[in-house]
Tab-separated table of C-alpha atoms and ligand atoms in Angstrom:
chain	number	residue	atom	x	y	z
M	8	MET	CA	0.000	0.000	0.000
M	9	LYS	CA	1.334	3.411	-0.992
M	10	LYS	CA	1.914	5.993	1.727
M	11	VAL	CA	0.817	9.631	1.319
M	12	PHE	CA	2.066	12.797	3.007
M	13	ILE	CA	0.180	16.073	2.603
M	14	LYS	CA	1.998	19.332	3.316
M	15	THR	CA	-0.465	22.167	3.822
M	16	PHE	CA	0.032	25.891	3.229
M	17	GLY	CA	-2.517	28.695	3.587
M	18	CYS	CA	-5.755	29.186	5.438
M	19	GLN	CA	-8.141	27.015	7.456
M	20	MET	CA	-9.947	26.175	4.246
M	21	ASN	CA	-6.815	24.457	3.013
M	22	ILE	CA	-6.346	22.643	6.323
M	23	ARG	CA	-9.893	21.315	5.967
M	24	ASP	CA	-9.286	20.363	2.335
M	25	SER	CA	-6.160	18.413	3.260
M	26	GLU	CA	-8.250	16.441	5.727
M	27	PHE	CA	-10.904	15.885	3.074
M	28	MET	CA	-8.268	14.537	0.678
M	29	MET	CA	-6.565	12.384	3.263
M	30	GLY	CA	-9.986	10.913	4.057
M	31	HIS	CA	-10.585	10.104	0.378
M	32	LEU	CA	-7.155	8.597	-0.029
M	33	LEU	CA	-7.521	6.400	3.065
M	34	GLU	CA	-10.907	5.212	1.812
M	35	SER	CA	-9.301	4.476	-1.575
M	36	GLY	CA	-6.668	2.161	-0.113
M	37	PHE	CA	-3.739	4.526	0.525
M	38	ARG	CA	-2.051	4.915	3.909
M	39	ALA	CA	-0.836	8.011	5.768
M	40	ALA	CA	2.961	8.523	5.862
M	41	LYS	CA	4.500	9.829	9.072
M	42	SER	CA	6.949	12.113	7.296
M	43	ILE	CA	7.919	13.378	3.849
M	44	GLN	CA	10.976	11.119	3.914
M	45	ASN	CA	9.041	7.857	4.089
M	46	ALA	CA	6.199	8.851	1.746
M	47	ASP	CA	5.571	7.346	-1.692
M	48	ILE	CA	3.292	10.220	-2.613
M	49	ILE	CA	3.798	13.827	-1.512
M	50	LEU	CA	1.030	16.360	-2.030
M	51	PHE	CA	1.554	20.098	-1.614
M	52	ASN	CA	-1.737	21.795	-0.769
M	53	SER	CA	-0.822	25.298	-1.821
M	54	CYS	CA	-1.777	28.915	-1.158
M	55	SER	CA	-1.486	31.837	-3.595
M	56	VAL	CA	-2.776	34.671	-1.468
M	57	ARG	CA	0.639	36.391	-1.324
M	58	LYS	CA	3.717	35.963	-3.500
M	59	HIS	CA	5.779	34.992	-0.471
M	60	ALA	CA	3.546	31.919	0.126
M	61	GLU	CA	4.132	30.740	-3.450
M	62	ASP	CA	7.891	31.274	-3.264
M	63	ARG	CA	8.092	29.126	-0.132
M	64	LEU	CA	6.042	26.427	-1.817
M	65	PHE	CA	8.263	26.195	-4.887
M	66	GLY	CA	11.324	26.250	-2.616
M	67	ASN	CA	9.919	23.256	-0.707
M	68	ILE	CA	9.259	21.361	-3.926
M	69	ALA	CA	12.763	22.056	-5.263
M	70	ASP	CA	14.192	20.666	-2.004
M	71	LEU	CA	12.856	17.239	-2.999
M	72	ARG	CA	15.299	16.886	-5.916
M	73	LYS	CA	17.575	14.450	-4.066
M	74	LEU	CA	14.728	12.386	-2.661
M	75	LYS	CA	13.156	12.060	-6.102
M	76	ALA	CA	16.484	10.978	-7.625
M	77	LYS	CA	16.735	8.261	-4.965
M	78	LYS	CA	13.116	7.136	-5.117
M	79	ARG	CA	12.245	6.745	-8.777
M	80	ASP	CA	8.562	6.006	-8.058
M	81	LEU	CA	7.974	9.018	-5.836
M	82	VAL	CA	4.850	10.906	-6.939
M	83	ILE	CA	4.679	14.655	-6.283
M	84	GLY	CA	1.355	16.433	-6.685
M	85	LEU	CA	0.604	20.148	-6.535
M	86	ILE	CA	-2.927	20.712	-5.307
M	87	GLY	CA	-4.961	23.666	-3.992
M	88	CYS	CA	-4.966	27.328	-4.949
M	89	THR	CA	-1.563	27.642	-6.669
M	90	ALA	CA	-2.390	24.567	-8.744
M	91	GLN	CA	-5.527	26.308	-9.958
M	92	SER	CA	-3.727	29.573	-10.597
M	93	HIS	CA	-0.607	28.216	-12.357
M	94	LYS	CA	-1.991	25.117	-14.126
M	95	GLN	CA	0.437	24.178	-16.950
M	96	LYS	CA	2.946	26.836	-15.803
M	97	ALA	CA	3.515	24.920	-12.549
M	98	LEU	CA	4.948	21.961	-14.487
M	99	GLU	CA	7.291	24.270	-16.388
M	100	ASN	CA	8.415	26.008	-13.158
M	101	ALA	CA	8.816	22.847	-11.154
M	102	PRO	CA	9.599	19.809	-13.304
M	103	LEU	CA	9.554	17.529	-10.238
M	104	ILE	CA	5.757	17.817	-10.149
M	105	ASP	CA	3.850	14.830	-11.596
M	106	PHE	CA	0.370	16.244	-11.448
M	107	VAL	CA	-1.463	19.503	-10.839
M	108	CYS	CA	-4.945	19.400	-9.339
M	109	GLY	CA	-7.162	22.391	-8.474
M	110	PRO	CA	-9.427	22.697	-5.408
M	111	GLY	CA	-12.526	21.647	-7.392
M	112	ASN	CA	-10.936	18.417	-8.609
M	113	GLU	CA	-9.684	17.176	-5.262
M	114	ALA	CA	-12.063	14.208	-5.126
M	115	ASP	CA	-10.272	12.939	-8.276
M	116	ILE	CA	-6.883	12.706	-6.553
M	117	PRO	CA	-6.866	8.929	-5.926
M	118	SER	CA	-7.471	8.287	-9.632
M	119	LEU	CA	-4.918	10.945	-10.654
M	120	ILE	CA	-2.260	9.269	-8.504
M	121	ASN	CA	-3.077	5.884	-10.006
M	122	ALA	CA	-2.872	7.330	-13.512
M	123	VAL	CA	0.569	8.809	-12.752
M	124	LEU	CA	1.754	5.494	-11.289
M	125	LEU	CA	0.608	3.654	-14.413
M	126	GLY	CA	1.642	6.095	-17.091
M	127	ARG	CA	4.332	8.259	-15.494
M	128	CYS	CA	3.066	11.243	-17.441
M	129	ALA	CA	2.221	14.733	-16.177
M	130	ILE	CA	-1.474	15.403	-15.640
M	131	ILE	CA	-3.418	18.618	-15.110
M	132	ALA	CA	-6.906	18.610	-13.575
M	133	THR	CA	-8.260	22.078	-12.873
M	134	ASP	CA	-11.574	22.133	-14.703
M	135	LYS	CA	-14.094	21.782	-11.848
M	136	VAL	CA	-13.433	25.020	-9.983
M	137	ASP	CA	-17.084	26.138	-9.923
M	138	GLU	CA	-18.590	22.740	-9.116
M	139	LYS	CA	-20.239	21.806	-5.854
M	140	ARG	CA	-18.309	19.417	-3.637
M	141	PRO	CA	-19.926	16.067	-2.863
M	142	GLU	CA	-22.224	16.852	0.073
M	143	LEU	CA	-20.996	14.120	2.347
M	144	PHE	CA	-17.363	14.295	3.341
M	145	PRO	CA	-15.095	11.428	4.410
M	146	LYS	CA	-15.007	10.797	8.172
M	147	TYR	CA	-11.253	11.168	8.591
M	148	ARG	CA	-10.174	13.968	10.958
M	149	ALA	CA	-6.662	15.094	11.816
M	150	GLU	CA	-7.637	16.044	15.377
M	151	LYS	CA	-9.808	14.415	18.018
M	152	PHE	CA	-11.688	17.199	19.791
M	153	LYS	CA	-11.945	20.158	17.434
M	154	ALA	CA	-12.880	20.209	13.779
M	155	HIS	CA	-13.508	22.501	10.849
M	156	VAL	CA	-16.802	22.223	8.984
M	157	SER	CA	-17.088	23.832	5.560
M	158	ILE	CA	-20.353	25.726	4.985
M	159	GLY	CA	-19.495	26.734	1.451
M	160	GLU	CA	-16.864	27.375	-1.149
M	161	GLY	CA	-15.688	30.206	-3.337
M	162	CYS	CA	-16.196	33.947	-3.171
M	163	ASN	CA	-18.083	36.511	-5.276
M	164	ASN	CA	-16.661	39.627	-3.654
M	165	PHE	CA	-13.665	40.328	-5.872
M	166	CYS	CA	-11.776	42.579	-3.474
M	167	SER	CA	-9.376	44.140	-5.952
M	168	TYR	CA	-6.200	42.711	-4.334
M	169	CYS	CA	-7.430	39.172	-3.835
M	170	ILE	CA	-6.808	36.044	-5.885
M	171	VAL	CA	-9.265	33.827	-3.982
M	172	PRO	CA	-12.300	34.296	-6.296
M	173	TYR	CA	-10.115	33.300	-9.275
M	174	VAL	CA	-8.781	30.126	-7.701
M	175	ARG	CA	-11.760	29.051	-5.589
M	176	GLY	CA	-14.518	29.934	-8.042
M	177	LYS	CA	-18.042	31.255	-7.552
M	178	GLU	CA	-19.674	31.134	-4.143
M	179	ARG	CA	-21.562	27.878	-3.481
M	180	SER	CA	-23.306	27.213	-0.144
M	181	ARG	CA	-23.581	23.719	1.281
M	182	ASP	CA	-27.067	22.518	2.285
M	183	ALA	CA	-27.826	23.257	5.939
M	184	LYS	CA	-29.004	19.688	6.502
M	185	ASP	CA	-25.624	18.291	5.406
M	186	ILE	CA	-23.735	20.754	7.585
M	187	ILE	CA	-25.875	19.769	10.568
M	188	ARG	CA	-25.476	16.067	9.797
M	189	GLU	CA	-21.690	16.504	9.779
M	190	ALA	CA	-21.773	18.490	13.049
M	191	ARG	CA	-23.987	15.828	14.706
M	192	ASP	CA	-21.663	13.082	13.594
M	193	LEU	CA	-18.689	14.993	15.050
M	194	ALA	CA	-20.546	15.486	18.353
M	195	GLU	CA	-21.298	11.746	18.537
M	196	ARG	CA	-17.620	11.043	18.007
M	197	GLY	CA	-16.678	13.262	20.971
M	198	PHE	CA	-15.713	16.510	19.217
M	199	LYS	CA	-16.186	19.551	21.454
M	200	GLU	CA	-15.424	22.498	19.203
M	201	ILE	CA	-16.388	23.132	15.622
M	202	THR	CA	-15.355	26.031	13.428
M	203	LEU	CA	-17.627	26.826	10.498
M	204	LEU	CA	-15.648	27.862	7.450
M	205	GLY	CA	-16.443	29.983	4.445
M	206	GLN	CA	-14.708	32.876	2.658
M	207	ASN	CA	-17.640	35.026	3.719
M	208	VAL	CA	-19.853	33.157	6.178
M	209	ASN	CA	-22.404	35.982	6.378
M	210	SER	CA	-23.435	35.511	2.780
M	211	TYR	CA	-24.356	31.863	3.438
M	212	LYS	CA	-27.392	31.039	1.279
M	213	GLY	CA	-28.797	27.825	2.832
M	214	CYS	CA	-30.688	29.867	5.495
M	215	SER	CA	-29.608	32.955	7.415
M	216	PHE	CA	-26.202	32.392	8.986
M	217	ALA	CA	-27.578	33.276	12.441
M	218	LYS	CA	-30.246	30.570	11.916
M	219	LEU	CA	-27.544	28.047	11.028
M	220	LEU	CA	-25.715	28.902	14.253
M	221	GLU	CA	-28.968	28.421	16.151
M	222	LYS	CA	-29.432	24.942	14.677
M	223	ILE	CA	-25.887	23.872	15.485
M	224	ASN	CA	-26.183	25.334	18.974
M	225	LYS	CA	-28.855	22.688	19.682
M	226	ILE	CA	-26.533	19.733	19.056
M	227	ASP	CA	-25.709	17.891	22.289
M	228	GLY	CA	-22.024	17.323	22.895
M	229	ILE	CA	-20.730	20.343	20.974
M	230	GLU	CA	-19.465	22.844	23.545
M	231	ARG	CA	-18.002	25.581	21.385
M	232	ILE	CA	-18.905	26.969	17.967
M	233	ARG	CA	-16.608	29.333	16.054
M	234	PHE	CA	-16.852	30.709	12.525
M	235	MET	CA	-14.761	32.546	9.967
M	236	THR	CA	-14.514	34.749	8.022
M	237	SER	CA	-17.079	37.548	8.311
M	238	HIS	CA	-17.169	40.377	5.788
M	239	PRO	CA	-18.060	43.822	7.204
M	240	LYS	CA	-20.453	44.532	4.352
M	241	ASP	CA	-22.589	41.510	5.330
M	242	ALA	CA	-22.124	41.264	9.115
M	243	THR	CA	-25.306	42.290	10.955
M	244	PRO	CA	-26.518	43.006	14.513
M	245	GLU	CA	-28.558	39.790	14.089
M	246	LEU	CA	-25.249	37.888	13.981
M	247	PHE	CA	-23.936	39.717	17.060
M	248	LYS	CA	-27.146	38.874	18.915
M	249	ALA	CA	-26.631	35.229	17.983
M	250	ILE	CA	-23.141	35.430	19.533
M	251	ARG	CA	-24.668	36.996	22.649
M	252	ASP	CA	-27.638	34.641	22.976
M	253	LEU	CA	-26.411	31.230	21.832
M	254	ASP	CA	-24.511	29.639	24.693
M	255	LYS	CA	-22.112	27.599	22.559
M	256	VAL	CA	-21.188	30.320	20.069
M	257	CYS	CA	-17.878	31.777	21.241
M	258	GLU	CA	-17.576	35.502	21.918
M	259	HIS	CA	-15.086	36.213	19.169
M	260	LEU	CA	-15.557	38.062	15.890
M	261	HIS	CA	-12.926	38.101	13.149
M	262	LEU	CA	-13.873	41.036	10.940
M	263	PRO	CA	-11.158	42.025	8.435
M	264	LEU	CA	-10.867	45.799	8.104
M	265	GLN	CA	-7.876	45.979	5.673
M	266	SER	CA	-7.553	49.781	5.805
M	267	GLY	CA	-8.894	52.779	7.707
M	268	SER	CA	-8.878	55.062	4.660
M	269	ASP	CA	-12.098	55.393	2.658
M	270	ARG	CA	-10.136	56.142	-0.485
M	271	ILE	CA	-8.141	52.899	-0.168
M	272	LEU	CA	-11.190	50.869	0.876
M	273	LYS	CA	-12.861	52.031	-2.323
M	274	LEU	CA	-9.859	51.079	-4.435
M	275	MET	CA	-9.894	47.717	-2.667
M	276	ASN	CA	-13.568	47.274	-3.598
M	277	ARG	CA	-14.441	46.449	0.012
M	278	ARG	CA	-17.866	48.150	-0.172
M	279	TYR	CA	-17.902	49.743	3.289
M	280	THR	CA	-16.500	52.961	4.731
M	281	ALA	CA	-14.361	53.452	7.832
M	282	LYS	CA	-17.380	55.037	9.503
M	283	LYS	CA	-19.619	52.064	8.713
M	284	TYR	CA	-17.026	49.652	10.075
M	285	LEU	CA	-16.583	51.696	13.254
M	286	LYS	CA	-20.353	51.756	13.796
M	287	LEU	CA	-20.531	47.977	13.294
M	288	ALA	CA	-17.700	47.401	15.773
M	289	GLU	CA	-19.435	49.650	18.307
M	290	ILE	CA	-22.698	47.715	17.953
M	291	TYR	CA	-20.788	44.452	18.453
M	292	LYS	CA	-19.017	45.751	21.558
M	293	LYS	CA	-22.285	46.979	23.022
M	294	LEU	CA	-24.095	43.700	22.364
M	295	VAL	CA	-21.169	41.455	23.368
M	296	PRO	CA	-19.198	43.510	25.918
M	297	GLU	CA	-16.996	40.593	26.991
M	298	GLY	CA	-16.336	39.582	23.387
M	299	SER	CA	-13.122	39.936	21.419
M	300	ILE	CA	-12.715	41.421	17.950
M	301	THR	CA	-9.812	40.663	15.630
M	302	THR	CA	-8.969	41.807	12.131
M	303	ASP	CA	-6.698	41.749	9.061
M	304	PHE	CA	-4.791	44.705	7.624
M	305	ILE	CA	-2.939	45.211	4.370
M	306	VAL	CA	-0.249	47.927	4.344
M	307	GLY	CA	1.186	49.508	1.219
M	308	PHE	CA	-1.776	48.993	-1.104
M	309	PRO	CA	-1.108	50.814	-4.433
M	310	GLY	CA	-1.411	54.555	-3.890
M	311	GLU	CA	-1.575	54.337	-0.077
M	312	THR	CA	-0.225	57.692	1.159
M	313	LYS	CA	1.116	58.542	4.606
M	314	ARG	CA	-2.216	60.195	5.244
M	315	ASP	CA	-4.157	57.034	4.296
M	316	PHE	CA	-1.940	55.003	6.574
M	317	GLN	CA	-2.464	57.496	9.403
M	318	ASP	CA	-6.234	56.982	8.939
M	319	THR	CA	-5.632	53.260	9.537
M	320	LEU	CA	-3.702	53.930	12.744
M	321	ASP	CA	-6.362	56.376	13.946
M	322	LEU	CA	-9.162	53.886	13.353
M	323	MET	CA	-7.201	51.153	15.128
M	324	LYS	CA	-6.958	53.394	18.183
M	325	LYS	CA	-10.705	53.959	18.115
M	326	ILE	CA	-11.716	50.328	17.656
M	327	ARG	CA	-9.025	48.723	19.810
M	328	PHE	CA	-8.802	45.226	18.335
M	329	ASP	CA	-7.723	42.334	20.523
M	330	SER	CA	-5.320	41.245	17.821
M	331	ALA	CA	-4.669	41.714	14.124
M	332	PHE	CA	-3.032	39.871	11.250
M	333	THR	CA	-1.000	42.331	9.244
M	334	PHE	CA	0.234	41.847	5.694
M	335	LYS	CA	2.389	43.721	3.225
M	336	TYR	CA	0.541	44.223	-0.029
M	337	SER	CA	1.527	41.754	-2.720
M	338	PRO	CA	0.266	42.074	-6.339
M	339	ARG	CA	-1.611	38.904	-7.358
M	340	PRO	CA	-2.604	38.778	-11.031
M	341	PRO	CA	-5.288	38.309	-12.299
M	342	ALA	CA	-6.650	40.219	-9.259
M	343	ARG	CA	-7.491	43.712	-10.493
M	344	SER	CA	-5.064	45.690	-8.308
M	345	ALA	CA	-2.120	43.908	-9.954
M	346	ARG	CA	-2.704	46.382	-12.811
M	347	PHE	CA	-2.364	49.347	-10.415
M	348	LYS	CA	1.148	50.702	-9.923
M	349	ASP	CA	2.642	48.987	-6.829
M	350	SER	CA	3.719	52.482	-5.735
M	351	VAL	CA	4.691	52.091	-2.086
M	352	LYS	CA	8.383	51.247	-1.738
M	353	LYS	CA	9.405	48.031	-0.016
M	354	GLU	CA	11.090	49.894	2.871
M	355	GLU	CA	8.036	52.077	3.327
M	356	LYS	CA	5.791	48.988	3.479
M	357	GLU	CA	8.115	47.537	6.093
M	358	ASP	CA	8.063	50.730	8.169
M	359	ARG	CA	4.273	50.874	8.032
M	360	LEU	CA	3.995	47.225	9.003
M	361	LYS	CA	6.291	47.854	11.954
M	362	ALA	CA	4.290	50.881	13.112
M	363	LEU	CA	1.065	48.880	12.853
M	364	LEU	CA	2.502	45.968	14.812
M	365	GLU	CA	3.848	48.261	17.529
M	366	LEU	CA	0.519	49.978	18.004
M	367	GLN	CA	-1.386	46.684	17.885
M	368	SER	CA	0.911	45.097	20.419
M	369	LYS	CA	0.293	47.984	22.840
M	370	ILE	CA	-3.475	47.767	22.339
M	371	SER	CA	-3.445	43.940	22.633
M	372	LEU	CA	-1.704	44.236	25.983
M	373	GLU	CA	-4.242	46.785	27.201
M	374	ARG	CA	-7.087	44.543	26.014
M	375	ASN	CA	-5.562	41.512	27.787
M	376	LYS	CA	-4.689	43.162	31.113
M	377	PRO	CA	-8.260	43.106	32.517
M	378	ALA	CA	-8.109	39.280	32.304
M	379	GLU	CA	-5.572	39.211	35.166
M	380	GLY	CA	-7.217	37.726	38.244
M	381	LYS	CA	-10.175	36.353	36.259
M	382	ILE	CA	-11.090	32.675	35.913
M	383	LEU	CA	-11.507	31.729	32.259
M	384	GLU	CA	-12.687	28.557	30.558
M	385	VAL	CA	-9.921	27.080	28.395
M	386	LEU	CA	-10.092	24.271	25.840
M	387	VAL	CA	-6.712	22.570	26.113
M	388	ASP	CA	-5.055	22.240	22.659
M	389	GLY	CA	-1.800	20.562	23.454
M	390	VAL	CA	1.547	20.600	25.136
M	391	ASN	CA	3.641	23.749	24.851
M	392	LYS	CA	6.470	23.125	22.354
M	393	LYS	CA	9.138	24.879	24.407
M	394	ASP	CA	8.318	23.421	27.811
M	395	ALA	CA	6.656	19.997	28.123
M	396	VAL	CA	5.075	20.572	31.544
M	397	MET	CA	3.176	23.533	30.180
M	398	LEU	CA	-0.114	23.167	28.335
M	399	THR	CA	-1.648	25.579	25.838
M	400	GLY	CA	-5.282	26.260	25.183
M	401	ARG	CA	-7.730	28.906	24.057
M	402	THR	CA	-10.348	30.955	25.827
M	403	ARG	CA	-13.793	31.386	24.275
M	404	THR	CA	-12.529	34.767	23.042
M	405	ASN	CA	-9.774	32.851	21.172
M	406	LYS	CA	-6.859	34.047	23.314
M	407	VAL	CA	-3.932	31.714	23.889
M	408	VAL	CA	-3.462	30.580	27.498
M	409	VAL	CA	-0.386	28.803	28.858
M	410	PHE	CA	-0.502	26.954	32.191
M	411	GLU	CA	1.043	24.003	33.972
M	412	GLY	CA	-0.791	20.698	33.775
M	413	ASP	CA	-0.947	17.028	32.890
M	414	LYS	CA	-1.037	16.210	29.186
M	415	ARG	CA	-4.108	14.025	29.810
M	416	LEU	CA	-6.027	17.315	29.957
M	417	VAL	CA	-5.549	17.843	26.200
M	418	GLY	CA	-9.000	18.044	24.596
M	419	LYS	CA	-10.706	18.950	27.894
M	420	LEU	CA	-12.320	22.173	29.097
M	421	VAL	CA	-10.691	23.487	32.262
M	422	ASN	CA	-10.874	26.653	34.344
M	423	VAL	CA	-7.714	28.694	34.580
M	424	ARG	CA	-7.067	31.687	36.829
M	425	ILE	CA	-5.136	34.222	34.767
M	426	GLU	CA	-2.098	35.550	36.627
M	427	TYR	CA	-0.236	37.462	33.959
M	428	ALA	CA	-1.264	39.007	30.638
M	429	ALA	CA	1.139	39.707	27.762
M	430	PRO	CA	0.162	41.033	24.302
M	431	TYR	CA	-0.113	37.603	22.657
M	432	VAL	CA	-0.551	35.188	25.553
M	433	LEU	CA	-2.190	34.842	28.957
M	434	LYS	CA	-0.412	32.877	31.678
M	435	GLY	CA	-2.297	31.255	34.505
M	436	ARG	CA	-2.898	28.409	36.921
M	437	LYS	CA	-5.508	25.678	36.654
M	438	ILE	CA	-8.042	25.747	39.477
H	512	SAH	N1	-12.137	35.502	2.852
H	512	SAH	C1	-11.287	35.931	3.866
H	512	SAH	C2	-9.835	35.559	3.680
H	512	SAH	C3	-9.064	36.274	2.660
H	512	SAH	S1	-7.341	35.991	2.657
H	512	SAH	C4	-11.531	37.377	4.050
H	512	SAH	O1	-12.167	38.019	3.240
H	512	SAH	O2	-11.115	37.878	5.058
H	512	SAH	C5	-6.837	36.542	4.261
H	512	SAH	C6	-6.222	37.899	4.314
H	512	SAH	O3	-5.087	37.959	3.467
H	512	SAH	C7	-7.090	39.035	3.843
H	512	SAH	O4	-8.014	39.451	4.805
H	512	SAH	C8	-6.088	40.102	3.510
H	512	SAH	O5	-5.787	40.892	4.633
H	512	SAH	C9	-4.843	39.301	3.118
H	512	SAH	N2	-4.577	39.400	1.670
H	512	SAH	C10	-5.359	38.949	0.661
H	512	SAH	N3	-4.797	39.257	-0.534
H	512	SAH	C11	-3.640	39.921	-0.274
H	512	SAH	C12	-2.625	40.513	-1.085
H	512	SAH	N4	-2.703	40.512	-2.425
H	512	SAH	N5	-1.566	41.095	-0.466
H	512	SAH	C13	-1.479	41.127	0.884
H	512	SAH	N6	-2.411	40.588	1.691
H	512	SAH	C14	-3.495	40.003	1.139
H	513	SF4	FE1	-10.736	37.707	-1.037
H	513	SF4	FE2	-12.413	39.658	-0.500
H	513	SF4	FE3	-13.348	37.214	-1.067
H	513	SF4	FE4	-12.068	37.644	1.235
H	513	SF4	S1	-14.026	38.579	0.611
H	513	SF4	S2	-11.768	35.932	-0.169
H	513	SF4	S3	-10.537	39.172	0.670
H	513	SF4	S4	-12.264	38.551	-2.489
H	514	F3S	FE1	-6.799	30.032	1.449
H	514	F3S	FE2	-4.572	30.798	0.308
H	514	F3S	FE3	-6.384	29.608	-1.122
H	514	F3S	S1	-5.662	31.906	1.844
H	514	F3S	S2	-8.319	30.077	-0.183
H	514	F3S	S3	-5.257	28.734	0.584
H	514	F3S	S4	-5.142	31.301	-1.789
């Protein structure tokens, strides 16, 4: 039996897809390899959202030259978003690749691998990008107590910088009954936390998204429900009320802002203004006062002036996010902004990123400090990498907590008294 290793880049969607593929492969008679070195088949589930992600990917593939020379039968597949975006070009760039398979064609992977093993010829399968996935997913899960559940695929928003709509296709929502069936099955198997995934969960079409949360909230056994990502143009007070009222839905909202300048938001095609976002954040904070709010920023978008960037800093100070992911703008053809002049110099982008991180770190610390002395519920994720007697977990507000404990607590909900708050971590003691 051939052994498969999947190396995953990119977002939660890709993590879920890797699981989906591993499930299919196991059901088709393949086995999971423990490492790249002892695999017969290596799949790279790729991300194209920034150039840097692609460069790392092709670097990783090139590193396999020696292994491939030693193992003549080794099959290397490029799957996911970069596969869809590069298609034929990927084979020219990276001759070690045996097949290229886009996100829509992933259910075909077992047969693609078999075709490569039989014919040893390069294959490209990227034609099903707009198709609906099979509604029932394989049962395989990489983890035992928390799981991602896809509620839909694709995106229709076409933010001008973003490649996702081109590689993931048109938005398709999964039927609510299939989502609920999957969540019930996970609950029966002992899963405690589920995260609902979509590029824009608030535009879910099966029923209203708040209604979907309500239905999942009723499932016995599930203790925590998370979701991502929300788009500010579609997030509503109805959603915030669902966070407030549904006991299992965690008090955390990830709401990407991208920029605080109306001019840049318009160029980004985000379809909201800084004022509208601020209002939305205020409504959320009023309805869910103990809740956290996190965001994404892009610095150095084409034409972003010092003034525009200052608007971003000013809005950050007003909203006071718990944390933020910050990115340097990267042109991604065929996304529309790749045709705009990438006018902000590299050093300037770096300086802006640094200023953003500094401010965010200060605000994160201020947002975390009130947790000192409080007792918070933590779902234990695992053992701290640096120090084996320490465990790590997450609060309902999605903050990382480190505390001393037995590794048998992994997967359990425990109460931790927070003793010390830093910008990116809370330290405490189990009670
Ligand atoms: N659907 C989600 C995820 C998009 S990708 C959403 O709308 O939030 C995650 C983040 O990557 C985005 O929020 C954005 O901040 C960043 N990003 C996307 N394209 C980018 C680009 N071309 N350059 C830099 N950052 C980018
Ligand atoms: Fe990209 Fe915008 Fe869609 Fe998010 S909402 S995936 S940023 S196009
Ligand atoms: Fe996700 Fe990257 Fe694709 S962010 S959707 S894996 S381009």
